[in-house]
JSON list of C-alpha atoms in Angstrom, two decimals:
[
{"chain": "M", "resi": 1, "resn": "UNK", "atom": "CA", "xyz": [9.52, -16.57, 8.45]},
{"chain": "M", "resi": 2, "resn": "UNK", "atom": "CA", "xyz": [5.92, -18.39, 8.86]},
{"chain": "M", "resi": 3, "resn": "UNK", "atom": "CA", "xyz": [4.58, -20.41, 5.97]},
{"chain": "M", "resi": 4, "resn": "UNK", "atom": "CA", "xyz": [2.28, -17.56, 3.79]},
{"chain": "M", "resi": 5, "resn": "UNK", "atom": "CA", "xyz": [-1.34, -17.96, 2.85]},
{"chain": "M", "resi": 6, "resn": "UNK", "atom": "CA", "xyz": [-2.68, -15.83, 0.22]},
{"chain": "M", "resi": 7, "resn": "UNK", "atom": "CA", "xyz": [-7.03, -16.02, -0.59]},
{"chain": "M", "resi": 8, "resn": "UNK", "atom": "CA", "xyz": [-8.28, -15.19, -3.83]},
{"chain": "M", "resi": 9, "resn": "UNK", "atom": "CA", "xyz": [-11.41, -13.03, -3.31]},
{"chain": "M", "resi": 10, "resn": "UNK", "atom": "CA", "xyz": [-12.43, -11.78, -6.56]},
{"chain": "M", "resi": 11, "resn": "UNK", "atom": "CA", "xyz": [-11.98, -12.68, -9.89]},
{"chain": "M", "resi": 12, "resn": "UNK", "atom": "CA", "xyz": [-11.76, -15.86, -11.99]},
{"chain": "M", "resi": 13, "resn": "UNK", "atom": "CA", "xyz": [-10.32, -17.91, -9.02]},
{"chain": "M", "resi": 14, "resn": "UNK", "atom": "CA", "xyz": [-12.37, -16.48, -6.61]},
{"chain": "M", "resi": 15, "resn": "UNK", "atom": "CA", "xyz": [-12.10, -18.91, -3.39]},
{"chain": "M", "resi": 16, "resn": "UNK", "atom": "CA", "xyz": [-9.06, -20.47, -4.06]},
{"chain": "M", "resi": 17, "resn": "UNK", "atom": "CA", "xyz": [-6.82, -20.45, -1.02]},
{"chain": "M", "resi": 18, "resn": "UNK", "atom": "CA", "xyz": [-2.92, -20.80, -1.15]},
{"chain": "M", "resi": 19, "resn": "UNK", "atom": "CA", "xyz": [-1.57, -21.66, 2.01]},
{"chain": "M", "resi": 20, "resn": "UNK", "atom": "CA", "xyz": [1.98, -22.78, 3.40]},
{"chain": "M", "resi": 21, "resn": "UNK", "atom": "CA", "xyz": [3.63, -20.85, 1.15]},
{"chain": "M", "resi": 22, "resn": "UNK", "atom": "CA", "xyz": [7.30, -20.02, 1.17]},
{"chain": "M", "resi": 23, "resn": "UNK", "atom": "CA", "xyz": [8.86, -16.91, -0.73]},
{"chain": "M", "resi": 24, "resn": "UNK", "atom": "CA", "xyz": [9.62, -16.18, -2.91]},
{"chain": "M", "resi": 25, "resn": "UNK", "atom": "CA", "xyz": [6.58, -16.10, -4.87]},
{"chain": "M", "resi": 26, "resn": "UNK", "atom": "CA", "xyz": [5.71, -15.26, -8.27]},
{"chain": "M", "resi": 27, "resn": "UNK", "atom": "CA", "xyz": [1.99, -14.44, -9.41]},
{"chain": "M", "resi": 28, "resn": "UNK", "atom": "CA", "xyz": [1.28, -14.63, -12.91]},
{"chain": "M", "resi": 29, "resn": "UNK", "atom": "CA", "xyz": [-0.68, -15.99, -15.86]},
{"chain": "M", "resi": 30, "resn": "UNK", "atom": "CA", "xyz": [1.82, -18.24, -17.04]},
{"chain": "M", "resi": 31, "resn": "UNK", "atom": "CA", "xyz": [2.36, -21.81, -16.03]},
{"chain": "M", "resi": 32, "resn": "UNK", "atom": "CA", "xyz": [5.27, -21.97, -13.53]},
{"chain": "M", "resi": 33, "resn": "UNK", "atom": "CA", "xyz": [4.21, -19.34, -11.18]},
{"chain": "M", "resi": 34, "resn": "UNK", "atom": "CA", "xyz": [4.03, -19.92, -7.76]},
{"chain": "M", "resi": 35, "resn": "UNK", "atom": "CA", "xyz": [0.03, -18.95, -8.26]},
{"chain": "M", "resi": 36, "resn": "UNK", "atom": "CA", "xyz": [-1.40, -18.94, -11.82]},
{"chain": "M", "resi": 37, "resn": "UNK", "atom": "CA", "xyz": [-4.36, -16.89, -12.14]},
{"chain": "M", "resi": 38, "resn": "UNK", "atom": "CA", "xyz": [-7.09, -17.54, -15.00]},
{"chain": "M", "resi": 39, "resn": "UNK", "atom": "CA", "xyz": [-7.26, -14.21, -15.68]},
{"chain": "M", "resi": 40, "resn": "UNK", "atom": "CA", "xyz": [-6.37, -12.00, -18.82]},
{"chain": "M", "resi": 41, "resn": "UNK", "atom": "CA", "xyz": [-5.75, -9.15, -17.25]},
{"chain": "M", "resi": 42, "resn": "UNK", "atom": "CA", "xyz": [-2.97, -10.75, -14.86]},
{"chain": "M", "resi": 43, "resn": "UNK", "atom": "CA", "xyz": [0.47, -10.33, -16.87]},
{"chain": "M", "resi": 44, "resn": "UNK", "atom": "CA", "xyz": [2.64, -13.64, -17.50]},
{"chain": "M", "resi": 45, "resn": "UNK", "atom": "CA", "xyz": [4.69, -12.94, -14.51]},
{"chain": "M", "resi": 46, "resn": "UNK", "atom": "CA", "xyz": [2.96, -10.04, -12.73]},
{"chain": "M", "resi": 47, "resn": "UNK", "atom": "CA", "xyz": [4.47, -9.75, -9.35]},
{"chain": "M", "resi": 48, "resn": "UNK", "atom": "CA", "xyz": [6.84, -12.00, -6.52]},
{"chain": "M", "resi": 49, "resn": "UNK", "atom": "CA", "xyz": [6.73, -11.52, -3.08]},
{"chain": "M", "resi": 50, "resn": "UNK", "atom": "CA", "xyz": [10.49, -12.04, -1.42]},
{"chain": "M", "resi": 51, "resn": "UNK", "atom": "CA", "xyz": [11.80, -12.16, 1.69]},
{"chain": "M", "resi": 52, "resn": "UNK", "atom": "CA", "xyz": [14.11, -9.10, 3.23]},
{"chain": "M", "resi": 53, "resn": "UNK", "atom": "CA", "xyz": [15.33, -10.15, 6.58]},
{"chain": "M", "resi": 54, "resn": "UNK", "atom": "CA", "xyz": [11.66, -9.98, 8.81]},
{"chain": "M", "resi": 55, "resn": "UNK", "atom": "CA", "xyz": [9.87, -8.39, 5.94]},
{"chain": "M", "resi": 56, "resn": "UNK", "atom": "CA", "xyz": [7.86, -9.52, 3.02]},
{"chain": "M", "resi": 57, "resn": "UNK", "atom": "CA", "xyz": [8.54, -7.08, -0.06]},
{"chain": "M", "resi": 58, "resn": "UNK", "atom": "CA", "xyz": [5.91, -6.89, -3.03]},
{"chain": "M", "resi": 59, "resn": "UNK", "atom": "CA", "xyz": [7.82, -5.99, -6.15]},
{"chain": "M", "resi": 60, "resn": "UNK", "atom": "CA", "xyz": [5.39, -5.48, -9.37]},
{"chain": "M", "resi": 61, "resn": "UNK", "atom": "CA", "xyz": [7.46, -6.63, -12.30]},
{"chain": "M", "resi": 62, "resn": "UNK", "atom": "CA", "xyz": [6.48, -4.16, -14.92]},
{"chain": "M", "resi": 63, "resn": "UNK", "atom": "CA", "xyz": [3.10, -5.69, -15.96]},
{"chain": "M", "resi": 64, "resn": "UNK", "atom": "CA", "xyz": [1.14, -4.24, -18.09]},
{"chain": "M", "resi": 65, "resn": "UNK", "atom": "CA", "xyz": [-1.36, -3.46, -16.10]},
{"chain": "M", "resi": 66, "resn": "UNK", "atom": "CA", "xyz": [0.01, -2.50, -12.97]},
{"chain": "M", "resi": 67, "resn": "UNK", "atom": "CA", "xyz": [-0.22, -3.65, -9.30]},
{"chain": "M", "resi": 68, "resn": "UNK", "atom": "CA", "xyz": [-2.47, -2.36, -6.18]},
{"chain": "M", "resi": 69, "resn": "UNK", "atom": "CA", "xyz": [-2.61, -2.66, -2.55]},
{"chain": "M", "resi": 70, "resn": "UNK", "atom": "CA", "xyz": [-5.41, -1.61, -0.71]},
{"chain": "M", "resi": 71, "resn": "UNK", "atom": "CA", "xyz": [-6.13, 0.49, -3.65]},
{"chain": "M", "resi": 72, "resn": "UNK", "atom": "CA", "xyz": [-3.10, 2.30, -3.85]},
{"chain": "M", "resi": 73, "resn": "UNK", "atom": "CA", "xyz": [-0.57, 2.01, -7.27]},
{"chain": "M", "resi": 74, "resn": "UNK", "atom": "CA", "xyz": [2.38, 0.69, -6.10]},
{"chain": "M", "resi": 75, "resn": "UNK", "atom": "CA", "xyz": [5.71, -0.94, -7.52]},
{"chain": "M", "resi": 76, "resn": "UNK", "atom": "CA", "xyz": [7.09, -1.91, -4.55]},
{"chain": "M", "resi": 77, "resn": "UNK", "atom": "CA", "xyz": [5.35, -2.36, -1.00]},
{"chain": "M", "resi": 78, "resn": "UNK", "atom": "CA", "xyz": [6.20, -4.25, 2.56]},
{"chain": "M", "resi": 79, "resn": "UNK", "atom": "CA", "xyz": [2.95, -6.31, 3.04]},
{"chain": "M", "resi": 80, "resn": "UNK", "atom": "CA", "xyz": [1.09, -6.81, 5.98]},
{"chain": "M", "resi": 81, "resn": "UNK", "atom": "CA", "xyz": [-1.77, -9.48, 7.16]},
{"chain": "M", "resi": 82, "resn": "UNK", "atom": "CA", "xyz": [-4.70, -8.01, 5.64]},
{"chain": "M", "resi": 83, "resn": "UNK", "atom": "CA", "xyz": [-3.28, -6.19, 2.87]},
{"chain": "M", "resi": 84, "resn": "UNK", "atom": "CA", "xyz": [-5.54, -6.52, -0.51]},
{"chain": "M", "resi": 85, "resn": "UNK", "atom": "CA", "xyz": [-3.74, -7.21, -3.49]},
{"chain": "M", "resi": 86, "resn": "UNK", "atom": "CA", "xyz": [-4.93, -5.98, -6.99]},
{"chain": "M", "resi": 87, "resn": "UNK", "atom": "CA", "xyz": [-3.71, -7.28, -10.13]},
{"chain": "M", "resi": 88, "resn": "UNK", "atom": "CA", "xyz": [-5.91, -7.54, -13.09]},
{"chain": "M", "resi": 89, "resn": "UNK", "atom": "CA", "xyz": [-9.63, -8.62, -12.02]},
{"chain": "M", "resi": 90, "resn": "UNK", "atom": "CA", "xyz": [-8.30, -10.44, -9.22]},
{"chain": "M", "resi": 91, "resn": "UNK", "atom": "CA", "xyz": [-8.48, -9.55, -6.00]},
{"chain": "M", "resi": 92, "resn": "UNK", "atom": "CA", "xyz": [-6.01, -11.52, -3.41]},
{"chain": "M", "resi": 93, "resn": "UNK", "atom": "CA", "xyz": [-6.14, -10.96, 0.66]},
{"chain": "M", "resi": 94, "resn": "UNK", "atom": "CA", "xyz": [-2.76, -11.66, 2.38]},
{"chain": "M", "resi": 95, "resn": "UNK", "atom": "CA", "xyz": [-3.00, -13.39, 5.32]},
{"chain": "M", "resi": 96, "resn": "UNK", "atom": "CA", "xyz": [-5.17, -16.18, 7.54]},
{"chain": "M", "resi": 97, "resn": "UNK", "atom": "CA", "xyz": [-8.10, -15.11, 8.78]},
{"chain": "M", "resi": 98, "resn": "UNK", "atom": "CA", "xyz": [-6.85, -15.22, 12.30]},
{"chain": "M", "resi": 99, "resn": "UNK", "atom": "CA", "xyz": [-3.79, -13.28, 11.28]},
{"chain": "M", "resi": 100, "resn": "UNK", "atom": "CA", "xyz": [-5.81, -10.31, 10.00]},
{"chain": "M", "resi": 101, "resn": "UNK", "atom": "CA", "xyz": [-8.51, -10.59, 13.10]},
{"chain": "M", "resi": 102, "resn": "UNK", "atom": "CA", "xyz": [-5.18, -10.21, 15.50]},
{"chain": "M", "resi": 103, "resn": "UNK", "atom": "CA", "xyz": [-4.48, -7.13, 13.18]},
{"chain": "M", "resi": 104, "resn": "UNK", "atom": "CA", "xyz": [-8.11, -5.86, 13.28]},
{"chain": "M", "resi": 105, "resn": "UNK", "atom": "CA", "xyz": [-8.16, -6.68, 17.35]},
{"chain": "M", "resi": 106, "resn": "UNK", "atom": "CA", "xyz": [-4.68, -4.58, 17.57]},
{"chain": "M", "resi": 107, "resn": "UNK", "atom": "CA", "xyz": [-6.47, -1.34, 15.29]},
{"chain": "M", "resi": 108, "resn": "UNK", "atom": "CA", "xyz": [-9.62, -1.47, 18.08]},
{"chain": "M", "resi": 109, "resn": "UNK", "atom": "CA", "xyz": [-7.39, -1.37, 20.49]},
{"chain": "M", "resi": 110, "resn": "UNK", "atom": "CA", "xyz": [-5.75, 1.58, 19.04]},
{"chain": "M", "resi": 111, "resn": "UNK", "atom": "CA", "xyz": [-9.05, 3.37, 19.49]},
{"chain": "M", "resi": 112, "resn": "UNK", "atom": "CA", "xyz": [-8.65, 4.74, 15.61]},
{"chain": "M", "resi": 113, "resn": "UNK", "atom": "CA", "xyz": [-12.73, 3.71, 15.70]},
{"chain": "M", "resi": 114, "resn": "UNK", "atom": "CA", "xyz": [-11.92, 2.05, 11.97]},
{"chain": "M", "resi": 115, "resn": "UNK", "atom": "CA", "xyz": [-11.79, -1.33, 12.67]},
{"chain": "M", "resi": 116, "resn": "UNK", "atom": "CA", "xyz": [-15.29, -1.62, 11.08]},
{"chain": "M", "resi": 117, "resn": "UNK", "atom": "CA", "xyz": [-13.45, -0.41, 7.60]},
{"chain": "M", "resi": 118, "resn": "UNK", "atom": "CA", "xyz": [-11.09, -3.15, 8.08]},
{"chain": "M", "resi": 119, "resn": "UNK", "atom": "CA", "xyz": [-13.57, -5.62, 9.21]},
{"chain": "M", "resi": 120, "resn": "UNK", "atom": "CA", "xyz": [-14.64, -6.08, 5.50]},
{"chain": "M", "resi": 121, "resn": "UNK", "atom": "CA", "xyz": [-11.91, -8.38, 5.06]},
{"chain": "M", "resi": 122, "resn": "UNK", "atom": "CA", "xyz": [-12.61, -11.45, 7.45]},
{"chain": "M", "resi": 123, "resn": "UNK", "atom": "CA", "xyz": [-15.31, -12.60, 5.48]},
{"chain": "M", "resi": 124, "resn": "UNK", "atom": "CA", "xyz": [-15.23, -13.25, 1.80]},
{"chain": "M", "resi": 125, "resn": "UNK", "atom": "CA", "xyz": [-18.37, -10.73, 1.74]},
{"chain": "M", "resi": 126, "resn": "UNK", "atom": "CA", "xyz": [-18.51, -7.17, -0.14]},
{"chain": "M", "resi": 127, "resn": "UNK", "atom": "CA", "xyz": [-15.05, -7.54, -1.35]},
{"chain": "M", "resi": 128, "resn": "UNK", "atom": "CA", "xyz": [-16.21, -4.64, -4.11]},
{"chain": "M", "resi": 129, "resn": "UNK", "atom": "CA", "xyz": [-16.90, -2.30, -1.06]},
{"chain": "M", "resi": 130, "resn": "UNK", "atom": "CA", "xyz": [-13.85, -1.87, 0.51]},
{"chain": "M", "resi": 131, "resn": "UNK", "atom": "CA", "xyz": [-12.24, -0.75, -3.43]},
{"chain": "M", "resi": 132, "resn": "UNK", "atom": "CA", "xyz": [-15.09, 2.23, -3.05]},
{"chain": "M", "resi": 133, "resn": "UNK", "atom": "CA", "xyz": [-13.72, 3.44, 0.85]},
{"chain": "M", "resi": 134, "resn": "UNK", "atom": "CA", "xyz": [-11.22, 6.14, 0.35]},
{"chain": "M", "resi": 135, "resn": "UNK", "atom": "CA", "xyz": [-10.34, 5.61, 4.10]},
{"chain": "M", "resi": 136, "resn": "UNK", "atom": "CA", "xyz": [-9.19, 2.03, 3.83]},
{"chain": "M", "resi": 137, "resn": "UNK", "atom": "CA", "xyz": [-6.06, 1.92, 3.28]},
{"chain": "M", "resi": 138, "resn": "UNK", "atom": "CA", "xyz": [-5.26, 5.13, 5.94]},
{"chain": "M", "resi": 139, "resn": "UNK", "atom": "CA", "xyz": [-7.01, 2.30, 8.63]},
{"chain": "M", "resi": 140, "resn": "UNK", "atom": "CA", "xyz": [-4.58, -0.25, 7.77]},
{"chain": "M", "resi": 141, "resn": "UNK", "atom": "CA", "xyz": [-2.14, 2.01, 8.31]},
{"chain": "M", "resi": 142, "resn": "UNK", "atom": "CA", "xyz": [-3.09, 3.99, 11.18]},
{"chain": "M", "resi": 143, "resn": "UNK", "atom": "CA", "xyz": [-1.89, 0.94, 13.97]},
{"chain": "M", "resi": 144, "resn": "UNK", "atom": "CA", "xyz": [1.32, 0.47, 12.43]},
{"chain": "M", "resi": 145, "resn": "UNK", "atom": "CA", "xyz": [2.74, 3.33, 10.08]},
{"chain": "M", "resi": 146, "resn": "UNK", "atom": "CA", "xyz": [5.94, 2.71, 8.29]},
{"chain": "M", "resi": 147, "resn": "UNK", "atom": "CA", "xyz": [9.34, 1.98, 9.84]},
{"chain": "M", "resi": 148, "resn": "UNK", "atom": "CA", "xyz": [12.65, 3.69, 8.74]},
{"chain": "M", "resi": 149, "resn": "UNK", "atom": "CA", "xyz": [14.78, 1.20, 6.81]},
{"chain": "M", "resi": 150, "resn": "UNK", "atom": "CA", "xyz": [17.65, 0.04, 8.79]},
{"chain": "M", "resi": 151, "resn": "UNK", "atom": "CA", "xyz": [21.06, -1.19, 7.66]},
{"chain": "M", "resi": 152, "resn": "UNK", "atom": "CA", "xyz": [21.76, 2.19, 5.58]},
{"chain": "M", "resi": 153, "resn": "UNK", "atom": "CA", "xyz": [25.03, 3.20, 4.43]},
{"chain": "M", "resi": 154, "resn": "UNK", "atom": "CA", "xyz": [26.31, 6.24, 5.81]},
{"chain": "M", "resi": 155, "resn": "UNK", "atom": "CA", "xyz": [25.66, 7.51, 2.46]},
{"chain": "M", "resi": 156, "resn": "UNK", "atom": "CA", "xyz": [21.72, 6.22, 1.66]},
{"chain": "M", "resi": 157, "resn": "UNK", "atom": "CA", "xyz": [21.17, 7.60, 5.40]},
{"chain": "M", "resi": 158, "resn": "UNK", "atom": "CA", "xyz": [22.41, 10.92, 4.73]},
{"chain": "M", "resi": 159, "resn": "UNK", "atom": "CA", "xyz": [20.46, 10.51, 1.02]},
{"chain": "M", "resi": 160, "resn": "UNK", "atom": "CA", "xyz": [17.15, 10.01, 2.96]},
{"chain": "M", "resi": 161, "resn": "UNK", "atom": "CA", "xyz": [17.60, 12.34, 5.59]},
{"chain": "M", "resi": 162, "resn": "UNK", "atom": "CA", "xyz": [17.94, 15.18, 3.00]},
{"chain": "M", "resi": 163, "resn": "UNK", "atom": "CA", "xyz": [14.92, 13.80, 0.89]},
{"chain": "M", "resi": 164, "resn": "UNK", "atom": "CA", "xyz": [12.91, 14.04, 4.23]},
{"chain": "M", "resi": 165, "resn": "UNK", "atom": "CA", "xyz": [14.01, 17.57, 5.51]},
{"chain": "M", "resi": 166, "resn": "UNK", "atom": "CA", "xyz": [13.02, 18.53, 1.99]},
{"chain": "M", "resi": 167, "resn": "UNK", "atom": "CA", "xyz": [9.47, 17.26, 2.05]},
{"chain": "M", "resi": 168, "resn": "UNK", "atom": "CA", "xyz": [9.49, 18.34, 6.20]},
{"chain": "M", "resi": 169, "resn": "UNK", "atom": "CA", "xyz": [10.40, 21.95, 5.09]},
{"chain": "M", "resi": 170, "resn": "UNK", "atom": "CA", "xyz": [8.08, 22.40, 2.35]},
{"chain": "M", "resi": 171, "resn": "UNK", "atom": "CA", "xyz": [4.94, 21.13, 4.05]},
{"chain": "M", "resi": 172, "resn": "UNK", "atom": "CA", "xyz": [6.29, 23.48, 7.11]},
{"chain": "M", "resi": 173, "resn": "UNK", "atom": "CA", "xyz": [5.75, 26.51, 4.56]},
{"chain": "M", "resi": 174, "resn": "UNK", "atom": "CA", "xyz": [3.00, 25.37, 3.35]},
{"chain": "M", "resi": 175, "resn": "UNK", "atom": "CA", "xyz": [1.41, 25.07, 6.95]},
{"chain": "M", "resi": 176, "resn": "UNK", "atom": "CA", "xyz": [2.45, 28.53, 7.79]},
{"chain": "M", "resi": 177, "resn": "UNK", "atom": "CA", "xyz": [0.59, 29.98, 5.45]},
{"chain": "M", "resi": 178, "resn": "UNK", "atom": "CA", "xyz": [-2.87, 28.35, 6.20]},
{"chain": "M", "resi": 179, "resn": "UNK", "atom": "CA", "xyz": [-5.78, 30.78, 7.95]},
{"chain": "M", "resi": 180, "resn": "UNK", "atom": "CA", "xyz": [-8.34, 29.73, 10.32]},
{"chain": "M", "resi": 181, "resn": "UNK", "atom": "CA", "xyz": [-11.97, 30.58, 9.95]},
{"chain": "M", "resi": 182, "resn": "UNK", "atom": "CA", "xyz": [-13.29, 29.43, 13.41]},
{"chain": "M", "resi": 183, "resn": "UNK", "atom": "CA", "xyz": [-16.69, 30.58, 12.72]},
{"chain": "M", "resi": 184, "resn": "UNK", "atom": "CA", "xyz": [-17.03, 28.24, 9.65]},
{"chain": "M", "resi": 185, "resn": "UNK", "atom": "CA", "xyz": [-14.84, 25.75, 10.84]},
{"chain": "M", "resi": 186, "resn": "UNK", "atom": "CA", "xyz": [-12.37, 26.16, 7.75]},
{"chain": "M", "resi": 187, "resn": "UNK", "atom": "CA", "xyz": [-8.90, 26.40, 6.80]},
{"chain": "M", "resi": 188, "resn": "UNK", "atom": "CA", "xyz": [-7.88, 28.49, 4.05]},
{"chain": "M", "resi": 189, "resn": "UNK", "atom": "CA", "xyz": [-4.76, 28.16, 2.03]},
{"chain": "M", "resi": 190, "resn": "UNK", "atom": "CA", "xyz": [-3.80, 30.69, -1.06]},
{"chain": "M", "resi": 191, "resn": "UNK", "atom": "CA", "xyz": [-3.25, 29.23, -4.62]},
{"chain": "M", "resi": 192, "resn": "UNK", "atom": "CA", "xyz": [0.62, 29.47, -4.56]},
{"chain": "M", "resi": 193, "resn": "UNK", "atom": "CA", "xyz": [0.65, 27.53, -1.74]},
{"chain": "M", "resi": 194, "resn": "UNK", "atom": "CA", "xyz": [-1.89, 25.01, -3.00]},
{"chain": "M", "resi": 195, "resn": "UNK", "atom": "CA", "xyz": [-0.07, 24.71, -6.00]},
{"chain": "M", "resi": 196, "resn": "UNK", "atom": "CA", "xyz": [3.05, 24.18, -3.72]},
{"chain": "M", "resi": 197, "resn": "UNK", "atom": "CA", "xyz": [1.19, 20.78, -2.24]},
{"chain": "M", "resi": 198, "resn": "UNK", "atom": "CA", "xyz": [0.43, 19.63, -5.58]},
{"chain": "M", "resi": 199, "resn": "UNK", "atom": "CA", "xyz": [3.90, 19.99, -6.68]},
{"chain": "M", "resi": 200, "resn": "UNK", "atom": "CA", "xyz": [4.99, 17.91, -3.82]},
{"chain": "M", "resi": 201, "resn": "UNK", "atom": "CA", "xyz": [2.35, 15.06, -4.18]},
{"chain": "M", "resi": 202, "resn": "UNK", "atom": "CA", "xyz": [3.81, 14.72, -7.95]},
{"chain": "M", "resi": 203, "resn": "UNK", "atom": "CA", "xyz": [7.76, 14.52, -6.63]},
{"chain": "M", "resi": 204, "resn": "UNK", "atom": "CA", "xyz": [6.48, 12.35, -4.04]},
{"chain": "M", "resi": 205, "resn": "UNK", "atom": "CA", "xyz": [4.54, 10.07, -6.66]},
{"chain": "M", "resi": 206, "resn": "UNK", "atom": "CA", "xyz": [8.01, 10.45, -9.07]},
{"chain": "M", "resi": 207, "resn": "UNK", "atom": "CA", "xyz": [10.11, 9.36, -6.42]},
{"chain": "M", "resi": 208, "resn": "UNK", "atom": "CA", "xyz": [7.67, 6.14, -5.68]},
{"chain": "M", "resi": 209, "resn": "UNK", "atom": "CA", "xyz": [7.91, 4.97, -9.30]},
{"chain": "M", "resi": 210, "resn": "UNK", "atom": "CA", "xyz": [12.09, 5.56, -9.04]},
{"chain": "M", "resi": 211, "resn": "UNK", "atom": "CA", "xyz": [12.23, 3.37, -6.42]},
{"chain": "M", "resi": 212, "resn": "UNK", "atom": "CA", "xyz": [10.10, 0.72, -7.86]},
{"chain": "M", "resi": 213, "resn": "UNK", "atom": "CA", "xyz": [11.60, 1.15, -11.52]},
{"chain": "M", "resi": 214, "resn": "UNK", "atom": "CA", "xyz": [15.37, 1.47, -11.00]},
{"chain": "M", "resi": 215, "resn": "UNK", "atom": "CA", "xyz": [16.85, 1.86, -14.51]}
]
């Protein structure tokens, strides 16, 4: 795995840059962190990034006040160059700067047309914009969405392919249901069905925070 470099972009420490980093990595307040942060907000040990085989895995470890990336609540998340970690007031970037420009050359060249959204994060320039655009983190994601997880059991495989088929035949439902208004340029879905979405969105959210907080 290449040396990490993490940049602080807002916040208390705003500028510092941590570079040729190994994991695993702890963030926190306290001394003996990998990265201390001067910030209240920022729990004594608030997150590590480890290593899984290729993959760099962000674990929040139940702070108080919770982990983001790219604006998104999450406990545990594979990062990518460019990814914007929240914790506290802080605000870090993961990545070089010519690590996230080969990411931002690879989303042009996807011909998404969002590479502006993601261009935000080059400089160390409206860093509080990109917390306001509801479409950042779906640019991140549109160039490389997320991989199945390999070296399954028989048993976790079997696990995940019944959690997706659930999820796949619900939405399927749901998508039957919707009407077309061409002349307004609308779709139209009844309440039982919308309530149907919602319903999923909160199992989907439930399962998220299982994951991330096994008991």
């Amino acid at each position: 795995m290449k040396p990490i470099t993490l940049r602080v972009l807002d916040g208390a420490d705003r500028g510092r840059i941590f570079e040729n980093l190994h994991a695993p990595i702890s963030i926190g307040r306290e001394e003996g962190n990998s990265i201390q942060l001067n910030d209240e907000r920022v729990s004594r040990f608030h997150l590590k990034i480890q290593q899984d085989h290729e993959e760099l895995v962000l674990t929040d470890l139940q702070s108080t006040n919770g982990t983001k990336v790219n604006n998104e609540e999450v406990q545990l998340r594979i990062l990518r160059h460019g990814d914007m970690i929240s914790l506290g007031r802080s605000t870090i970037v993961f990545g070089t700067r010519s690590q996230i420009n080969h990411r931002m050359d690879q989303l042009g060249q996807s011909g998404g047309g969002k590479q502006e959204v993601v261009r935000k994060i080059s400089s160390d320039v409206s860093v509080n914009n990109w917390q306001e655009d509801p479409n950042y983190q779906l640019a991140l994601l549109e160039i490389d969405p997320p991989r199945l997880p390999e070296r399954l059991s028989p048993g976790q495989a079997a696990q995940l392919s019944e959690l997706l088929e659930y999820l796949q035949i619900h939405f399927r439902r749901v998508l039957s249901e919707v009407e077309v208004d061409p002349r307004n340029q609308r779709v139209e879905l009844n309440r039982e069905e919308w309530q149907r979405v919602i319903d999923l969105h909160a199992r989907v959210a439930e399962y998220l925070k299982a994951i991330g907080q096994p008991e």
